[in-house]
Amino acid sequence: MTVSFVCRTESALPRERLFDLARSVDVHLESQQRAGERAVAGVTTGLIGQGQEVTWQARHFGVPLRMTSRITALNFPASFTDEQVRGPLKAFRHVHEFEATAAGCIMTDRVEFTAPFGPAGRLVERLILRRYLQRLIEDRGRFLAAAPLDASSLPPTDAGSD
């Protein structure tokens, strides 16, 4: 069974900057230091674009995991979608949406995932994975939103043209 959740994060950053921070491999690695996350294949630095893949390696629940994600849709600076093409879950889809506001931007993360292993996986989804992944996405959103307004410290905006 597919589980889903939505996280919304407000930021003073312009949506173009927050969009690029959200698809920066380097910034993702900074935000996931606690899990020892590394980019080990595909796009391993800089901004990931439409059709490109990255393979992440990290330790979650004490278990080393690898997950390859592909950017399956990109509409700069409004939204992009990444989906698992190989990894520990049966399915994983993350839609990132960015809405400009008078104060900056609202980033909305829409996550859908399905655990493997049938009924046992559904139980793990409900009891552990949903809460764990939602906390991870919320923490990442706060990390991105707190980035400095000084554009010199951010990856360059390239309008998604890869």
Tab-separated table of C-alpha atoms in Angstrom:
chain	number	residue	atom	x	y	z
A	1	MET	CA	0.000	0.000	0.000
A	2	THR	CA	1.283	3.457	-0.851
A	3	VAL	CA	1.873	5.886	2.003
A	4	SER	CA	2.022	9.638	1.430
A	5	PHE	CA	2.631	12.835	3.347
A	6	VAL	CA	3.078	16.542	2.649
A	7	CYS	CA	5.543	18.965	4.285
A	8	ARG	CA	5.468	22.738	3.809
A	9	THR	CA	8.420	24.980	4.608
A	10	GLU	CA	8.484	28.778	4.498
A	11	SER	CA	11.698	30.549	3.544
A	12	ALA	CA	12.907	34.105	3.022
A	13	LEU	CA	14.853	32.883	-0.014
A	14	PRO	CA	13.574	33.641	-3.524
A	15	ARG	CA	12.001	30.545	-5.061
A	16	GLU	CA	14.690	30.273	-7.770
A	17	ARG	CA	17.380	29.977	-5.094
A	18	LEU	CA	15.418	27.541	-2.951
A	19	PHE	CA	14.662	25.475	-6.069
A	20	ASP	CA	18.365	25.176	-6.876
A	21	LEU	CA	19.306	24.458	-3.269
A	22	ALA	CA	16.775	21.611	-3.253
A	23	ARG	CA	18.348	19.986	-6.332
A	24	SER	CA	21.964	20.605	-5.346
A	25	VAL	CA	23.788	17.348	-4.632
A	26	ASP	CA	26.327	19.226	-2.494
A	27	VAL	CA	23.660	20.874	-0.328
A	28	HIS	CA	21.818	17.551	0.017
A	29	LEU	CA	25.004	15.966	1.343
A	30	GLU	CA	25.421	18.793	3.872
A	31	SER	CA	21.838	18.319	5.044
A	32	GLN	CA	22.288	14.551	5.469
A	33	GLN	CA	25.655	14.435	7.251
A	34	ARG	CA	24.095	12.679	10.240
A	35	ALA	CA	23.308	9.624	8.071
A	36	GLY	CA	26.786	9.730	6.520
A	37	GLU	CA	25.168	10.145	3.116
A	38	ARG	CA	27.423	10.124	0.047
A	39	ALA	CA	26.756	10.521	-3.677
A	40	VAL	CA	28.532	7.521	-5.215
A	41	ALA	CA	27.367	7.406	-8.862
A	42	GLY	CA	25.683	9.537	-11.505
A	43	VAL	CA	25.634	13.256	-10.765
A	44	THR	CA	27.777	13.484	-7.628
A	45	THR	CA	28.262	17.273	-7.382
A	46	GLY	CA	26.451	20.415	-8.466
A	47	LEU	CA	22.882	20.713	-9.685
A	48	ILE	CA	21.015	17.647	-10.923
A	49	GLY	CA	18.789	18.141	-13.964
A	50	GLN	CA	15.985	16.566	-15.957
A	51	GLY	CA	16.588	12.878	-16.716
A	52	GLN	CA	19.758	12.699	-14.622
A	53	GLU	CA	20.394	10.181	-11.854
A	54	VAL	CA	22.297	10.109	-8.587
A	55	THR	CA	23.048	7.097	-6.420
A	56	TRP	CA	23.061	7.839	-2.707
A	57	GLN	CA	24.719	5.679	-0.093
A	58	ALA	CA	23.786	6.196	3.557
A	59	ARG	CA	23.192	4.431	6.824
A	60	HIS	CA	19.625	4.441	8.155
A	61	PHE	CA	18.506	2.350	11.138
A	62	GLY	CA	22.129	1.173	11.317
A	63	VAL	CA	21.826	-0.459	7.892
A	64	PRO	CA	23.917	0.645	4.883
A	65	LEU	CA	21.566	1.464	1.991
A	66	ARG	CA	21.932	2.514	-1.643
A	67	MET	CA	19.238	4.319	-3.593
A	68	THR	CA	19.353	5.611	-7.156
A	69	SER	CA	17.004	8.501	-7.933
A	70	ARG	CA	16.163	10.058	-11.305
A	71	ILE	CA	14.768	13.532	-11.941
A	72	THR	CA	11.639	12.596	-13.907
A	73	ALA	CA	10.152	16.095	-14.222
A	74	LEU	CA	11.638	19.582	-13.939
A	75	ASN	CA	9.841	22.899	-14.423
A	76	PHE	CA	12.207	25.674	-13.270
A	77	PRO	CA	11.540	27.278	-10.799
A	78	ALA	CA	8.104	25.858	-9.966
A	79	SER	CA	8.673	22.131	-9.395
A	80	PHE	CA	10.701	19.005	-9.916
A	81	THR	CA	10.155	15.332	-9.190
A	82	ASP	CA	12.644	12.660	-8.194
A	83	GLU	CA	11.801	8.963	-8.215
A	84	GLN	CA	13.671	5.893	-7.012
A	85	VAL	CA	14.803	3.714	-9.920
A	86	ARG	CA	16.771	1.286	-7.717
A	87	GLY	CA	16.820	0.956	-3.978
A	88	PRO	CA	15.400	-0.413	-0.769
A	89	LEU	CA	11.787	0.632	-1.308
A	90	LYS	CA	9.285	-0.862	-3.728
A	91	ALA	CA	8.548	2.709	-4.887
A	92	PHE	CA	9.523	6.246	-3.846
A	93	ARG	CA	8.358	9.505	-5.457
A	94	HIS	CA	9.134	13.019	-4.180
A	95	VAL	CA	7.516	16.077	-5.776
A	96	HIS	CA	9.136	19.398	-4.817
A	97	GLU	CA	6.961	22.497	-5.410
A	98	PHE	CA	7.975	26.143	-4.972
A	99	GLU	CA	5.556	29.047	-4.644
A	100	ALA	CA	6.769	32.642	-4.552
A	101	THR	CA	5.386	34.739	-1.697
A	102	ALA	CA	5.818	38.351	-0.615
A	103	ALA	CA	8.196	37.110	2.104
A	104	GLY	CA	10.156	34.706	-0.139
A	105	CYS	CA	8.880	31.235	-0.923
A	106	ILE	CA	6.903	28.251	0.297
A	107	MET	CA	8.404	24.872	-0.529
A	108	THR	CA	5.972	21.953	-0.542
A	109	ASP	CA	7.313	18.396	-0.463
A	110	ARG	CA	4.870	15.669	-1.532
A	111	VAL	CA	6.237	12.206	-0.806
A	112	GLU	CA	4.734	8.840	-1.761
A	113	PHE	CA	6.400	5.530	-1.023
A	114	THR	CA	5.714	1.821	-0.816
A	115	ALA	CA	7.764	-0.586	1.278
A	116	PRO	CA	8.581	-4.082	0.009
A	117	PHE	CA	7.627	-7.318	1.772
A	118	GLY	CA	3.822	-7.251	1.512
A	119	PRO	CA	1.887	-7.155	4.812
A	120	ALA	CA	5.064	-6.912	6.908
A	121	GLY	CA	6.194	-3.957	4.790
A	122	ARG	CA	2.824	-2.232	5.240
A	123	LEU	CA	3.182	-2.562	8.997
A	124	VAL	CA	6.700	-1.067	8.883
A	125	GLU	CA	5.406	1.769	6.641
A	126	ARG	CA	2.799	2.761	9.192
A	127	LEU	CA	4.767	2.211	12.400
A	128	ILE	CA	8.241	3.429	11.446
A	129	LEU	CA	8.968	4.561	7.878
A	130	ARG	CA	6.334	7.266	7.458
A	131	ARG	CA	7.358	9.102	10.618
A	132	TYR	CA	11.079	8.611	9.916
A	133	LEU	CA	10.892	9.872	6.325
A	134	GLN	CA	8.614	12.773	7.230
A	135	ARG	CA	11.039	13.913	9.942
A	136	LEU	CA	13.940	13.598	7.483
A	137	ILE	CA	12.098	15.742	4.881
A	138	GLU	CA	11.055	18.309	7.515
A	139	ASP	CA	14.631	18.583	8.813
A	140	ARG	CA	15.944	18.960	5.275
A	141	GLY	CA	13.356	21.660	4.541
A	142	ARG	CA	14.432	23.639	7.607
A	143	PHE	CA	18.086	23.236	6.575
A	144	LEU	CA	17.361	24.583	3.069
A	145	ALA	CA	15.145	27.418	4.314
A	146	ALA	CA	17.862	28.579	6.717
A	147	ALA	CA	20.465	28.988	3.957
A	148	PRO	CA	22.012	32.455	3.836
A	149	LEU	CA	20.374	35.052	1.602
A	150	ASP	CA	23.829	35.893	0.224
A	151	ALA	CA	23.692	34.307	-3.223
A	152	SER	CA	27.482	33.954	-3.393
A	153	SER	CA	27.286	30.998	-1.014
A	154	LEU	CA	24.616	29.219	-3.067
A	155	PRO	CA	24.898	27.150	-6.233
A	156	PRO	CA	24.371	29.183	-9.422
A	157	THR	CA	20.913	29.273	-10.962
A	158	ASP	CA	20.982	27.670	-14.379
A	159	ALA	CA	17.239	27.558	-15.139
A	160	GLY	CA	17.322	23.765	-15.268
A	161	SER	CA	18.986	23.575	-18.675
A	162	ASP	CA	21.068	20.418	-18.668
